[in-house]
């Protein structure tokens, strides 16, 4: 497979009144065409900012201060906004968490889809309507032609998110960043949309970066998982392996805090403490203050250790994998 | 929709009734019009006869009832000063104010909203700061002073534009309008600018605040993520999102300017209703005052109703279910 996306040492910082917030600090990963990767972490770990960085949509005071993002071999960091705009929607698109906030409440679905189409090509009203209706049908919206005339508030939450997904797919991008697109939906709708998304990605050959704090959702969808903590990727590997044998204590903590049907009534295990303020991270390993395994070594920043398929950024990785230093 | 209209109509009736009571109490109940109407050296017999002729010897509620009945018959009385039916008098002055107000409010909106949107879109740019400085001036400098400065500059010093009056008019729908002739426009320009400055400032601030908020919304982020250009986003998304407060203020400003363009009309001797009401107050021309206040209330009811309809057109979420 050919690499679709290669992110190297990406750093996105926010110069705020309370100091420099290193929301994304040295993130590297790659993505193959058509691959689905889960980007997992707690709130404030930098997942969403990573997503926005990929689209060149980091708002001031945020700024990509270093690193490289290569999409289909083309460097995106430092590209002028006008060039980035041409790529957005056509090469890389994004779906957001809350569909009732993303769709414009005062425009019909048809208008919104047409604007997304017109952003990249001249298209007549009839052709735009045909293509929009076709996509709505493909994302599972029945009676698509009639839906085109409706406004977002006339649709259910699940339908709205399907519309947003259809808009993201409209210009057939090779990558869609999905920022918790099912978090705001009912569990049953979630499952439907997950299945549909997987099928659509395969159909369109679109790669997905699925950002979520929910390991269960990601495990149903992604072939690989990236675990993010305090602006860095701390663990990476094939979904099954990471979930069965987590190497980073943080990943272990995330898995432990999942409610389990197998042991009902038991207290959930929590990761002690809370995510550190990104404005002043501790020296060394950012997770050390919350980690049961932390010792003197953790005062220095751990390097990323890699095997053929996995990577971990920890001085004391769990499990029996022989991690090269 | 029909239910909505009926409901509003009923509300309008109640409001008009309340206004009529207030106006009656304010204008008829206080003071003694007889002192104005007849000469001070009239005999007591003439005095009493006049009082009886105007029904002023009746108890208050009877007077109010008669007043209402006359209103219902469309009889607002005759002006003491002009000695002609008040309604005709006001309607003859209204077009002048109407065109002045329309030019001022439309101009303020057409210029203020785009500038305000730009100021909200690029809040740190020099152009945005200039626009905001201009809006502070528009807010804080009194209308009469600006009016005088405009006259001094453009009429007296430069001599480009006339200082007052309506200029040449042309007929349309049986009334005279200034905006149909070039000379009329030259007369219209200064008072319209004078009148619009405050509204311009308000529109700039509204559009700026709305745009700043909208630009941070997920709707705009999503549109940008789809590759839409900022120009398209501002024109197609943001403008629609901020339209409701702008239409609200447009309606209110249109109404209050139509009713109370007094200062500007006086300075530029524009023969509109604002000038008429000031003249009527100083000459105690009661029927004119009453009719005018009732007309203003009626205007506001009409404007608010139109604004409500516009809301539904602008925001589909406000359309009543099953209306369409």
Coordinates of C-alpha atoms in Angstrom, one line a residue:
Chain A
X1 CA 0.0 0.0 0.0
X2 CA 1.1 3.5 -0.7
X3 CA 1.3 6.1 2.1
X4 CA -1.6 8.5 1.8
X5 CA -0.6 10.7 4.8
X6 CA 2.7 11.1 6.6
X7 CA 2.8 13.3 9.6
X8 CA 6.3 14.0 11.1
X9 CA 6.9 15.8 14.3
X10 CA 3.8 17.9 14.0
X11 CA 3.7 20.7 16.6
X12 CA 0.7 23.0 17.0
X13 CA 1.0 25.6 19.8
X14 CA -1.4 28.2 21.1
X15 CA 0.1 31.4 22.5
X16 CA -2.4 32.2 25.2
X17 CA -2.4 34.6 28.1
X18 CA -1.5 31.8 30.5
X19 CA 1.5 30.8 28.5
X20 CA 2.3 28.6 25.5
X21 CA -0.1 25.7 25.2
X22 CA 1.5 22.8 23.3
X23 CA -1.7 21.2 22.2
X24 CA 0.1 19.0 19.7
X25 CA 3.8 18.5 20.4
X26 CA 5.8 16.2 18.2
X27 CA 3.1 13.9 16.7
X28 CA 4.2 11.5 14.0
X29 CA 2.0 8.9 12.2
X30 CA 1.2 7.7 8.8
X31 CA -1.9 6.5 7.0
X32 CA -2.3 4.2 4.0
X33 CA -4.9 4.9 1.4
X34 CA -8.3 3.6 2.5
X35 CA -7.1 2.8 6.0
X36 CA -9.2 3.5 9.1
X37 CA -7.2 4.7 12.1
X38 CA -8.5 5.5 15.5
X39 CA -7.1 8.5 17.4
X40 CA -7.9 8.0 21.0
X41 CA -7.4 10.0 24.2
X42 CA -9.1 12.0 26.9
X43 CA -10.5 15.5 26.4
X44 CA -7.7 17.9 26.0
X45 CA -5.2 15.4 24.8
X46 CA -4.8 17.2 21.4
X47 CA -6.8 14.9 19.2
X48 CA -9.1 17.5 17.7
X49 CA -6.2 20.0 17.3
X50 CA -4.3 17.3 15.4
X51 CA -7.4 16.9 13.2
X52 CA -7.7 20.6 12.5
X53 CA -4.0 20.8 11.8
X54 CA -4.4 18.3 9.0
X55 CA -6.9 20.6 7.3
X56 CA -4.9 23.8 8.0
X57 CA -7.8 25.0 10.1
X58 CA -6.1 25.9 13.3
X59 CA -7.6 29.2 14.5
X60 CA -5.5 32.0 16.1
X61 CA -3.9 32.1 18.6
X62 CA -3.0 28.6 17.5
X63 CA -0.3 27.9 14.9
X64 CA 1.5 25.0 13.4
X65 CA 5.0 25.8 14.6
X66 CA 6.9 22.8 13.3
X67 CA 6.9 19.4 11.6
X68 CA 5.5 18.2 8.3
X69 CA 2.2 16.9 7.0
X70 CA 2.5 15.2 3.6
X71 CA -0.8 14.3 2.0
X72 CA -0.4 12.3 -1.2
X73 CA 3.2 13.4 -1.3
X74 CA 2.4 17.1 -1.0
X75 CA 3.6 19.2 1.9
X76 CA 0.7 21.0 3.7
X77 CA 2.6 22.8 6.4
X78 CA 3.4 26.3 5.1
X79 CA 1.0 26.1 2.2
X80 CA -0.8 29.3 1.6
X81 CA -4.5 29.4 2.8
X82 CA -5.8 29.7 -0.8
X83 CA -4.0 26.4 -1.7
X84 CA -5.2 24.7 1.5
X85 CA -8.7 25.8 0.7
X86 CA -8.6 24.0 -2.6
X87 CA -7.5 20.8 -0.8
X88 CA -10.1 21.0 1.9
X89 CA -13.2 19.1 1.0
X90 CA -11.6 17.8 -2.2
X91 CA -8.6 15.9 -0.8
X92 CA -9.2 16.0 3.0
X93 CA -12.6 16.6 4.6
X94 CA -13.8 16.6 8.2
X95 CA -16.9 15.6 10.1
X96 CA -17.6 17.2 13.5
X97 CA -19.1 16.0 16.7
X98 CA -22.4 17.8 16.9
X99 CA -24.4 17.8 13.7
X100 CA -26.9 20.3 15.0
X101 CA -24.1 22.8 15.3
X102 CA -22.3 22.1 12.1
X103 CA -25.1 22.3 9.6
X104 CA -26.3 25.8 8.9
X105 CA -29.8 26.0 10.5
X106 CA -31.1 28.6 8.1
X107 CA -30.1 27.0 4.8
X108 CA -31.7 24.0 3.1
X109 CA -29.8 20.8 2.9
X110 CA -29.7 21.3 -0.9
X111 CA -28.1 24.7 -0.6
X112 CA -25.5 23.5 1.9
X113 CA -24.5 20.6 -0.4
X114 CA -24.5 22.8 -3.4
X115 CA -22.2 25.3 -1.7
X116 CA -19.8 22.5 -0.8
X117 CA -19.8 21.3 -4.5
X118 CA -19.4 24.9 -5.8
X119 CA -16.3 25.3 -3.6
X120 CA -14.4 23.1 -6.0
X121 CA -16.1 23.2 -9.4
X122 CA -18.7 24.9 -11.5
X123 CA -21.8 22.9 -11.3
X124 CA -25.4 23.5 -12.5
X125 CA -28.3 23.4 -10.2
X126 CA -29.7 20.2 -11.6
X127 CA -26.4 18.4 -11.6
X128 CA -25.8 19.5 -8.0
X129 CA -29.2 18.2 -7.0
X130 CA -28.5 14.8 -8.7
X131 CA -25.2 14.3 -7.0
X132 CA -26.4 15.5 -3.6
X133 CA -29.4 13.2 -3.8
X134 CA -27.2 10.3 -4.9
X135 CA -24.9 10.8 -1.9
X136 CA -27.7 11.2 0.6
X137 CA -29.1 7.9 -0.6
X138 CA -25.7 6.3 -0.2
X139 CA -25.3 7.5 3.4
X140 CA -28.6 5.9 4.1
X141 CA -31.1 8.7 3.9
X142 CA -34.4 7.5 2.3
X143 CA -36.4 9.7 0.0
X144 CA -33.3 11.8 -0.6
X145 CA -34.8 14.2 -3.2
X146 CA -37.4 15.3 -0.7
X147 CA -34.9 15.6 2.1
X148 CA -32.9 18.1 0.0
X149 CA -35.6 20.6 0.5
X150 CA -35.7 20.3 4.2
X151 CA -33.9 22.3 6.9
X152 CA -31.6 20.7 9.4
X153 CA -34.0 21.1 12.3
X154 CA -36.5 19.0 10.4
X155 CA -34.2 16.0 10.6
X156 CA -33.2 13.8 13.5
X157 CA -29.7 13.9 15.0
X158 CA -28.7 10.7 13.2
X159 CA -30.0 12.0 9.9
X160 CA -28.2 15.3 10.4
X161 CA -24.9 13.5 10.9
X162 CA -25.5 11.5 7.8
X163 CA -26.0 14.7 5.9
X164 CA -22.8 16.0 7.3
X165 CA -21.0 12.8 6.3
X166 CA -22.6 13.1 2.8
X167 CA -21.2 16.7 2.5
X168 CA -17.8 15.4 3.6
X169 CA -17.9 12.7 0.9
X170 CA -19.3 15.0 -1.8
X171 CA -16.0 15.8 -3.4
X172 CA -14.6 12.3 -2.9
X173 CA -11.7 13.2 -0.6
X174 CA -9.0 10.6 0.0
X175 CA -9.1 11.3 3.7
X176 CA -11.8 12.2 6.1
X177 CA -11.1 13.4 9.7
X178 CA -14.0 12.3 11.8
X179 CA -14.0 14.2 15.1
X180 CA -16.2 12.1 17.4
X181 CA -19.0 12.0 14.9
X182 CA -21.1 9.6 16.9
X183 CA -20.6 10.9 20.4
X184 CA -23.7 13.1 20.3
X185 CA -26.0 10.2 19.0
X186 CA -28.0 7.4 20.5
X187 CA -26.1 4.1 20.9
X188 CA -28.3 2.3 18.3
X189 CA -27.8 5.1 15.8
X190 CA -24.1 5.1 16.6
X191 CA -23.8 1.4 15.6
X192 CA -25.7 2.1 12.3
X193 CA -23.5 5.0 11.4
X194 CA -20.3 3.1 12.3
X195 CA -21.3 0.2 10.1
X196 CA -22.3 2.6 7.3
X197 CA -19.1 4.6 7.6
X198 CA -17.0 1.5 7.3
X199 CA -18.8 0.4 4.2
X200 CA -18.7 3.9 2.7
X201 CA -15.0 4.3 3.3
X202 CA -14.4 0.9 1.6
X203 CA -16.6 1.9 -1.3
X204 CA -15.1 5.3 -1.9
X205 CA -11.5 4.2 -1.0
X206 CA -11.5 6.9 1.6
X207 CA -9.1 6.7 4.5
X208 CA -10.6 7.8 7.9
X209 CA -9.0 9.2 11.0
X210 CA -11.6 8.4 13.7
X211 CA -11.1 10.7 16.6
X212 CA -12.8 9.4 19.8
X213 CA -12.4 9.0 23.5
X214 CA -14.4 5.9 23.2
X215 CA -12.3 2.8 22.8
X216 CA -15.3 0.6 22.1
X217 CA -16.4 2.7 19.0
X218 CA -12.8 2.8 17.7
X219 CA -12.3 -1.0 18.1
X220 CA -15.4 -1.6 16.0
X221 CA -14.0 0.4 13.2
X222 CA -10.3 1.0 13.1
X223 CA -7.6 -1.3 11.9
X224 CA -5.0 0.7 13.9
X225 CA -5.1 2.7 17.0
X226 CA -3.2 5.8 18.0
X227 CA -3.4 6.7 21.7
X228 CA -2.8 10.4 22.4
X229 CA -1.8 11.9 25.8
X230 CA -0.9 15.5 26.5
X231 CA -0.2 16.4 22.9
X232 CA 1.8 13.3 22.1
X233 CA 1.1 9.9 20.7
X234 CA 2.0 7.5 23.5
X235 CA 1.0 4.2 21.9
X236 CA 0.3 3.0 18.4
X237 CA -0.4 -0.4 17.0
X238 CA -3.0 -2.7 15.4
X239 CA -6.4 -2.4 17.2
X240 CA -6.5 -6.0 18.4
X241 CA -3.1 -6.0 19.8
X242 CA -3.3 -2.7 21.5
X243 CA -6.6 -3.6 23.1
X244 CA -5.5 -7.1 24.2
X245 CA -2.0 -6.2 25.3
X246 CA -1.7 -2.5 25.9
X247 CA 1.9 -1.5 26.3
X248 CA 1.5 2.0 27.8
X249 CA 0.1 2.3 31.3
X250 CA -2.2 5.1 30.1
X251 CA -3.8 2.8 27.5
X252 CA -4.1 0.2 30.2
X253 CA -5.8 2.8 32.4
X254 CA -8.3 3.7 29.6
X255 CA -9.2 0.1 29.1
X256 CA -9.7 -0.5 32.8
X257 CA -12.0 2.5 33.0
X258 CA -14.4 1.0 30.4
X259 CA -17.6 -0.3 32.0
X260 CA -17.9 -4.0 31.5
X261 CA -20.9 -6.2 31.1
X262 CA -18.9 -9.1 32.5
X263 CA -18.6 -7.6 36.0
X264 CA -21.8 -5.7 36.7
X265 CA -22.1 -3.7 39.8
X266 CA -18.4 -3.3 40.3
X267 CA -16.9 0.2 40.7
X268 CA -15.2 1.4 37.6
X269 CA -11.5 1.8 37.9
X270 CA -10.3 5.3 37.2
X271 CA -7.0 6.7 36.1
X272 CA -6.0 8.8 39.2
X273 CA -5.6 12.5 38.7
X274 CA -6.7 14.5 35.6
X275 CA -5.1 15.5 32.3
X276 CA -2.3 17.9 33.0
X277 CA -2.6 21.5 31.9
X278 CA -0.9 21.7 28.5
X279 CA 0.5 25.1 29.4
X280 CA 2.9 23.7 31.9
X281 CA 3.6 20.0 31.5
X282 CA 5.8 18.2 33.9
X283 CA 9.4 17.5 32.9
X284 CA 9.9 14.0 31.5
X285 CA 7.0 11.7 30.9
X286 CA 3.7 13.7 31.0
X287 CA 1.8 10.7 32.4
X288 CA 4.3 10.0 35.2
X289 CA 2.3 11.9 37.9
X290 CA -0.7 9.6 37.3
X291 CA 1.2 6.4 36.6
X292 CA 1.5 3.5 39.1
X293 CA 4.8 2.4 37.5
X294 CA 6.5 5.8 37.5
X295 CA 10.0 5.9 39.0
X296 CA 13.2 8.1 38.7
X297 CA 13.7 7.2 35.1
X298 CA 10.4 8.9 34.2
X299 CA 11.9 12.3 35.1
X300 CA 13.4 12.2 31.6
X301 CA 11.3 12.2 28.5
X302 CA 10.8 8.6 27.1
X303 CA 11.8 8.0 23.6
X304 CA 9.4 6.2 21.2
X305 CA 10.2 2.5 21.0
X306 CA 9.1 0.7 17.9
X307 CA 8.6 -2.9 16.8
X308 CA 7.5 -3.8 13.2
X309 CA 3.9 -2.9 13.9
X310 CA 3.7 -1.2 17.2
X311 CA 5.2 1.8 19.0
X312 CA 5.2 3.0 22.6
X313 CA 6.5 6.1 24.4
X314 CA 7.3 4.8 27.8
X315 CA 10.2 3.8 30.0
X316 CA 8.3 0.9 31.5
X317 CA 6.1 -0.7 28.8
X318 CA 3.8 -3.4 30.0
X319 CA 3.6 -6.9 28.6
X320 CA 6.2 -9.3 27.3
X321 CA 6.9 -7.6 24.0
X322 CA 10.6 -7.1 23.5
X323 CA 10.7 -3.3 23.0
X324 CA 13.9 -2.1 21.4
X325 CA 15.5 0.8 23.2
Chain B
X1 CA -50.3 31.2 9.7
X2 CA -53.9 32.5 9.7
X3 CA -54.1 31.9 13.5
X4 CA -50.9 33.8 13.9
X5 CA -52.2 36.7 11.9
X6 CA -55.5 36.8 13.8
X7 CA -53.7 36.6 17.1
X8 CA -51.6 39.6 16.1
X9 CA -54.6 41.5 14.9
X10 CA -56.3 41.0 18.2
X11 CA -53.1 42.1 20.0
X12 CA -52.9 45.1 17.8
X13 CA -56.5 46.1 18.7
X14 CA -55.7 45.9 22.4
X15 CA -52.5 48.0 21.9
X16 CA -54.4 50.6 19.9
X17 CA -57.0 50.8 22.6
X18 CA -54.4 51.3 25.3
X19 CA -52.6 53.9 23.3
X20 CA -55.9 55.8 22.7
X21 CA -56.5 55.9 26.4
X22 CA -53.0 57.1 27.1
X23 CA -53.2 59.7 24.4
X24 CA -56.6 60.8 25.5
X25 CA -55.4 61.2 29.1
X26 CA -52.2 62.9 28.1
X27 CA -53.6 65.3 25.6
X28 CA -57.4 65.7 26.4
X29 CA -57.3 65.2 30.1
X30 CA -54.6 67.7 31.0
X31 CA -54.8 71.4 30.5
X32 CA -57.6 73.5 29.1
X33 CA -57.9 73.9 25.3
X34 CA -60.5 76.6 25.8
X35 CA -57.8 79.0 26.8
X36 CA -56.1 78.5 23.5
X37 CA -59.3 78.4 21.4
X38 CA -60.9 81.6 22.5
X39 CA -59.7 85.0 23.2
X40 CA -59.1 85.9 26.9
X41 CA -61.5 88.7 26.8
X42 CA -64.5 86.6 25.7
X43 CA -67.6 86.8 27.9
X44 CA -68.5 84.0 30.3
X45 CA -71.5 83.0 28.2
X46 CA -69.3 82.5 25.1
X47 CA -66.8 80.6 27.2
X48 CA -69.5 78.2 28.4
X49 CA -71.0 77.8 25.0
X50 CA -67.6 76.9 23.5
X51 CA -66.9 74.4 26.3
X52 CA -70.3 72.8 25.6
X53 CA -69.6 72.8 21.9
X54 CA -66.5 70.8 22.4
X55 CA -68.1 68.5 24.8
X56 CA -65.7 69.5 27.5
X57 CA -68.5 69.8 30.1
X58 CA -69.1 66.1 30.0
X59 CA -67.6 63.7 32.5
X60 CA -64.2 62.2 31.5
X61 CA -65.5 58.7 30.5
X62 CA -68.2 60.2 28.3
X63 CA -65.6 62.4 26.6
X64 CA -63.4 59.4 26.1
X65 CA -66.3 57.4 24.6
X66 CA -67.1 60.2 22.2
X67 CA -63.4 60.5 21.3
X68 CA -63.3 56.8 20.5
X69 CA -66.4 56.9 18.5
X70 CA -65.1 59.7 16.4
X71 CA -61.8 57.8 15.9
X72 CA -63.8 54.7 14.7
X73 CA -65.5 56.9 12.2
X74 CA -62.2 58.0 10.9
X75 CA -62.6 61.5 12.3
X76 CA -59.5 62.8 13.9
X77 CA -60.8 66.3 14.0
X78 CA -59.6 69.5 12.4
X79 CA -56.3 71.2 13.1
X80 CA -56.7 74.4 15.1
X81 CA -53.8 76.0 13.2
X82 CA -54.2 74.8 9.6
X83 CA -58.0 74.5 9.9
X84 CA -58.1 71.4 7.7
X85 CA -58.8 67.7 8.6
X86 CA -55.9 66.4 10.6
X87 CA -55.6 63.2 8.7
X88 CA -55.2 65.0 5.4
X89 CA -52.6 67.3 7.0
X90 CA -50.5 64.4 8.3
X91 CA -50.8 62.4 5.1
X92 CA -49.6 65.3 3.1
X93 CA -46.5 65.5 5.2
X94 CA -45.8 61.8 5.6
X95 CA -44.3 61.1 2.1
X96 CA -41.5 63.6 2.8
X97 CA -40.6 61.8 6.1
X98 CA -41.1 58.4 4.5
X99 CA -38.6 58.9 1.8
X100 CA -36.1 60.6 4.1
X101 CA -36.3 57.7 6.5
X102 CA -36.1 55.0 3.9
X103 CA -33.0 56.5 2.3
X104 CA -31.4 56.9 5.7
X105 CA -32.2 53.5 7.2
X106 CA -31.6 51.6 3.9
X107 CA -28.4 53.5 3.3
X108 CA -27.2 52.8 6.9
X109 CA -28.0 49.1 6.5
X110 CA -26.5 48.7 3.1
X111 CA -23.2 50.3 4.1
X112 CA -23.1 49.4 7.8
X113 CA -23.8 45.7 7.6
X114 CA -21.0 44.9 5.1
X115 CA -18.5 47.1 6.9
X116 CA -19.5 45.6 10.3
X117 CA -19.2 42.1 8.9
X118 CA -15.7 42.9 7.6
X119 CA -14.8 44.4 11.0
X120 CA -16.0 41.2 12.6
X121 CA -14.2 39.0 10.1
X122 CA -10.9 40.8 10.4
X123 CA -11.2 42.5 13.9
X124 CA -7.5 43.4 14.1
X125 CA -7.1 45.0 10.7
X126 CA -6.6 48.7 10.3
X127 CA -9.8 49.0 8.2
X128 CA -11.8 47.3 11.0
X129 CA -10.4 49.8 13.5
X130 CA -11.3 52.7 11.3
X131 CA -14.9 51.4 10.9
X132 CA -15.2 51.0 14.6
X133 CA -13.9 54.5 15.3
X134 CA -16.4 55.9 12.8
X135 CA -19.2 54.0 14.6
X136 CA -18.1 55.4 18.0
X137 CA -18.5 58.9 16.4
X138 CA -21.9 57.9 15.0
X139 CA -23.0 56.8 18.4
X140 CA -21.7 59.6 20.6
X141 CA -21.9 62.8 18.6
X142 CA -25.3 64.5 18.9
X143 CA -27.4 64.6 15.7
X144 CA -28.1 68.3 15.8
X145 CA -24.4 69.1 15.9
X146 CA -23.5 66.7 13.1
X147 CA -26.4 68.3 11.1
X148 CA -25.0 71.8 11.6
X149 CA -21.5 70.7 10.7
X150 CA -22.8 69.0 7.5
X151 CA -24.6 72.2 6.6
X152 CA -21.6 74.4 7.4
X153 CA -19.3 72.1 5.4
X154 CA -21.2 71.0 2.4
X155 CA -23.8 73.8 2.0
X156 CA -22.0 76.9 3.3
X157 CA -18.3 76.4 2.8
X158 CA -18.2 74.1 -0.2
X159 CA -21.6 75.0 -1.6
X160 CA -22.0 71.6 -3.1
X161 CA -25.4 70.8 -1.6
X162 CA -28.4 72.8 -0.6
X163 CA -28.9 73.5 3.1
X164 CA -32.6 72.7 3.4
X165 CA -36.0 72.1 1.8
X166 CA -37.2 69.3 -0.4
X167 CA -36.1 70.7 -3.8
X168 CA -37.8 69.7 -7.0
X169 CA -40.4 67.0 -6.6
X170 CA -42.1 64.7 -9.0
X171 CA -45.5 63.1 -8.7
X172 CA -46.1 59.4 -8.1
X173 CA -49.3 57.8 -6.7
X174 CA -50.7 61.3 -6.4
X175 CA -48.0 62.6 -4.0
X176 CA -44.9 64.6 -4.5
X177 CA -41.5 62.8 -4.0
X178 CA -38.0 64.2 -4.0
X179 CA -36.2 61.0 -4.8
X180 CA -37.5 61.1 -8.4
X181 CA -35.5 64.1 -9.4
X182 CA -31.8 64.8 -9.3
X183 CA -32.4 68.1 -7.5
X184 CA -34.5 66.2 -5.0
X185 CA -31.7 63.8 -4.3
X186 CA -29.3 66.7 -3.7
X187 CA -31.7 68.0 -1.1
X188 CA -32.2 64.5 0.3
X189 CA -28.6 63.7 0.7
X190 CA -27.5 65.8 3.7
X191 CA -30.5 65.2 6.0
X192 CA -30.3 61.4 5.1
X193 CA -26.6 61.2 6.0
X194 CA -27.3 63.1 9.2
X195 CA -30.2 60.8 10.1
X196 CA -28.4 57.6 9.2
X197 CA -25.1 58.1 11.1
X198 CA -26.5 56.7 14.4
X199 CA -28.2 53.8 12.6
X200 CA -25.0 53.2 10.6
X201 CA -23.1 52.9 13.9
X202 CA -25.7 50.5 15.3
X203 CA -25.7 48.3 12.2
X204 CA -21.9 48.2 12.2
X205 CA -21.8 47.1 15.8
X206 CA -24.6 44.5 15.4
X207 CA -23.0 43.0 12.2
X208 CA -19.6 43.0 13.8
X209 CA -20.7 41.2 17.0
X210 CA -22.8 38.7 15.0
X211 CA -20.0 38.0 12.6
X212 CA -17.4 37.5 15.3
X213 CA -19.6 35.0 17.0
X214 CA -20.6 33.2 13.8
X215 CA -17.0 32.9 12.6
X216 CA -16.2 30.8 15.6
X217 CA -19.2 28.6 15.2
X218 CA -19.0 25.0 14.1
X219 CA -21.2 25.9 11.1
X220 CA -18.5 28.1 9.7
X221 CA -15.7 25.6 10.6
X222 CA -17.6 22.9 8.8
X223 CA -18.1 25.1 5.7
X224 CA -14.4 25.9 5.7
X225 CA -13.6 22.2 6.1
X226 CA -15.6 21.6 3.0
X227 CA -13.3 24.0 1.2
X228 CA -15.7 27.0 0.9
X229 CA -13.9 30.3 0.5
X230 CA -14.3 33.0 3.2
X231 CA -16.1 35.2 0.8
X232 CA -18.8 32.5 0.2
X233 CA -19.0 31.8 3.9
X234 CA -19.5 35.4 4.8
X235 CA -22.1 36.0 2.0
X236 CA -24.0 32.7 2.2
X237 CA -23.6 31.5 5.7
X238 CA -22.8 34.3 8.1
X239 CA -25.1 36.9 6.6
X240 CA -28.0 34.6 7.0
X241 CA -27.0 33.7 10.5
X242 CA -26.9 37.3 11.7
X243 CA -29.9 38.5 9.8
X244 CA -32.5 38.2 12.6
X245 CA -31.0 40.9 15.0
X246 CA -30.3 43.1 12.0
X247 CA -33.9 42.9 10.7
X248 CA -35.2 43.6 14.3
X249 CA -33.1 46.7 14.6
X250 CA -34.0 47.7 11.0
X251 CA -37.7 47.6 11.9
X252 CA -37.3 49.5 15.2
X253 CA -35.1 52.1 13.7
X254 CA -37.3 52.5 10.7
X255 CA -40.3 53.1 13.0
X256 CA -38.7 55.4 15.4
X257 CA -37.1 57.4 12.6
X258 CA -40.3 57.7 10.8
X259 CA -42.0 59.0 13.9
X260 CA -39.2 61.1 15.5
X261 CA -37.0 62.5 12.8
X262 CA -37.7 65.8 14.5
X263 CA -34.2 67.1 15.0
X264 CA -33.0 66.5 11.5
X265 CA -36.2 67.7 9.9
X266 CA -36.0 70.9 11.9
X267 CA -32.4 71.6 11.1
X268 CA -32.8 70.9 7.4
X269 CA -36.3 72.5 7.3
X270 CA -37.5 69.3 5.8
X271 CA -41.3 69.5 5.6
X272 CA -42.1 66.1 7.2
X273 CA -44.2 64.9 10.0
X274 CA -41.4 65.4 12.6
X275 CA -41.4 69.1 11.9
X276 CA -45.2 69.1 11.9
X277 CA -45.5 67.6 15.4
X278 CA -42.9 70.0 16.8
X279 CA -44.8 73.0 15.3
X280 CA -48.1 71.5 16.7
X281 CA -46.8 71.1 20.1
X282 CA -45.5 74.6 20.3
X283 CA -48.8 76.0 19.0
X284 CA -50.9 73.5 21.2
X285 CA -52.6 72.1 18.1
X286 CA -54.2 69.2 20.0
X287 CA -56.0 67.2 17.2
X288 CA -52.7 67.0 15.3
X289 CA -50.9 65.7 18.3
X290 CA -53.5 63.0 19.0
X291 CA -53.8 61.8 15.4
X292 CA -50.0 61.8 15.1
X293 CA -49.5 59.7 18.3
X294 CA -52.2 57.2 17.2
X295 CA -50.6 57.0 13.8
X296 CA -47.2 56.3 15.3
X297 CA -48.6 53.5 17.4
X298 CA -50.3 52.1 14.3
X299 CA -47.0 52.3 12.3
X300 CA -45.1 50.4 15.0
X301 CA -47.7 47.7 15.1
X302 CA -47.4 47.3 11.3
X303 CA -43.6 47.3 11.4
X304 CA -43.4 44.8 14.2
X305 CA -45.9 42.6 12.3
X306 CA -43.7 42.8 9.2
X307 CA -40.6 42.0 11.2
X308 CA -42.3 38.9 12.6
X309 CA -43.1 37.7 9.1
X310 CA -39.6 38.4 8.1
X311 CA -38.3 36.3 11.0
X312 CA -40.2 33.3 9.7
X313 CA -38.8 33.9 6.2
X314 CA -35.2 34.2 7.5
X315 CA -35.2 31.4 10.1
X316 CA -37.0 28.2 9.1
X317 CA -37.0 27.1 12.8
X318 CA -39.5 29.8 13.6
X319 CA -42.0 28.7 11.0
X320 CA -45.0 27.4 12.7
X321 CA -45.6 23.7 12.2
X322 CA -48.0 22.9 9.4
X323 CA -47.9 26.5 8.3
X324 CA -46.2 26.8 4.9

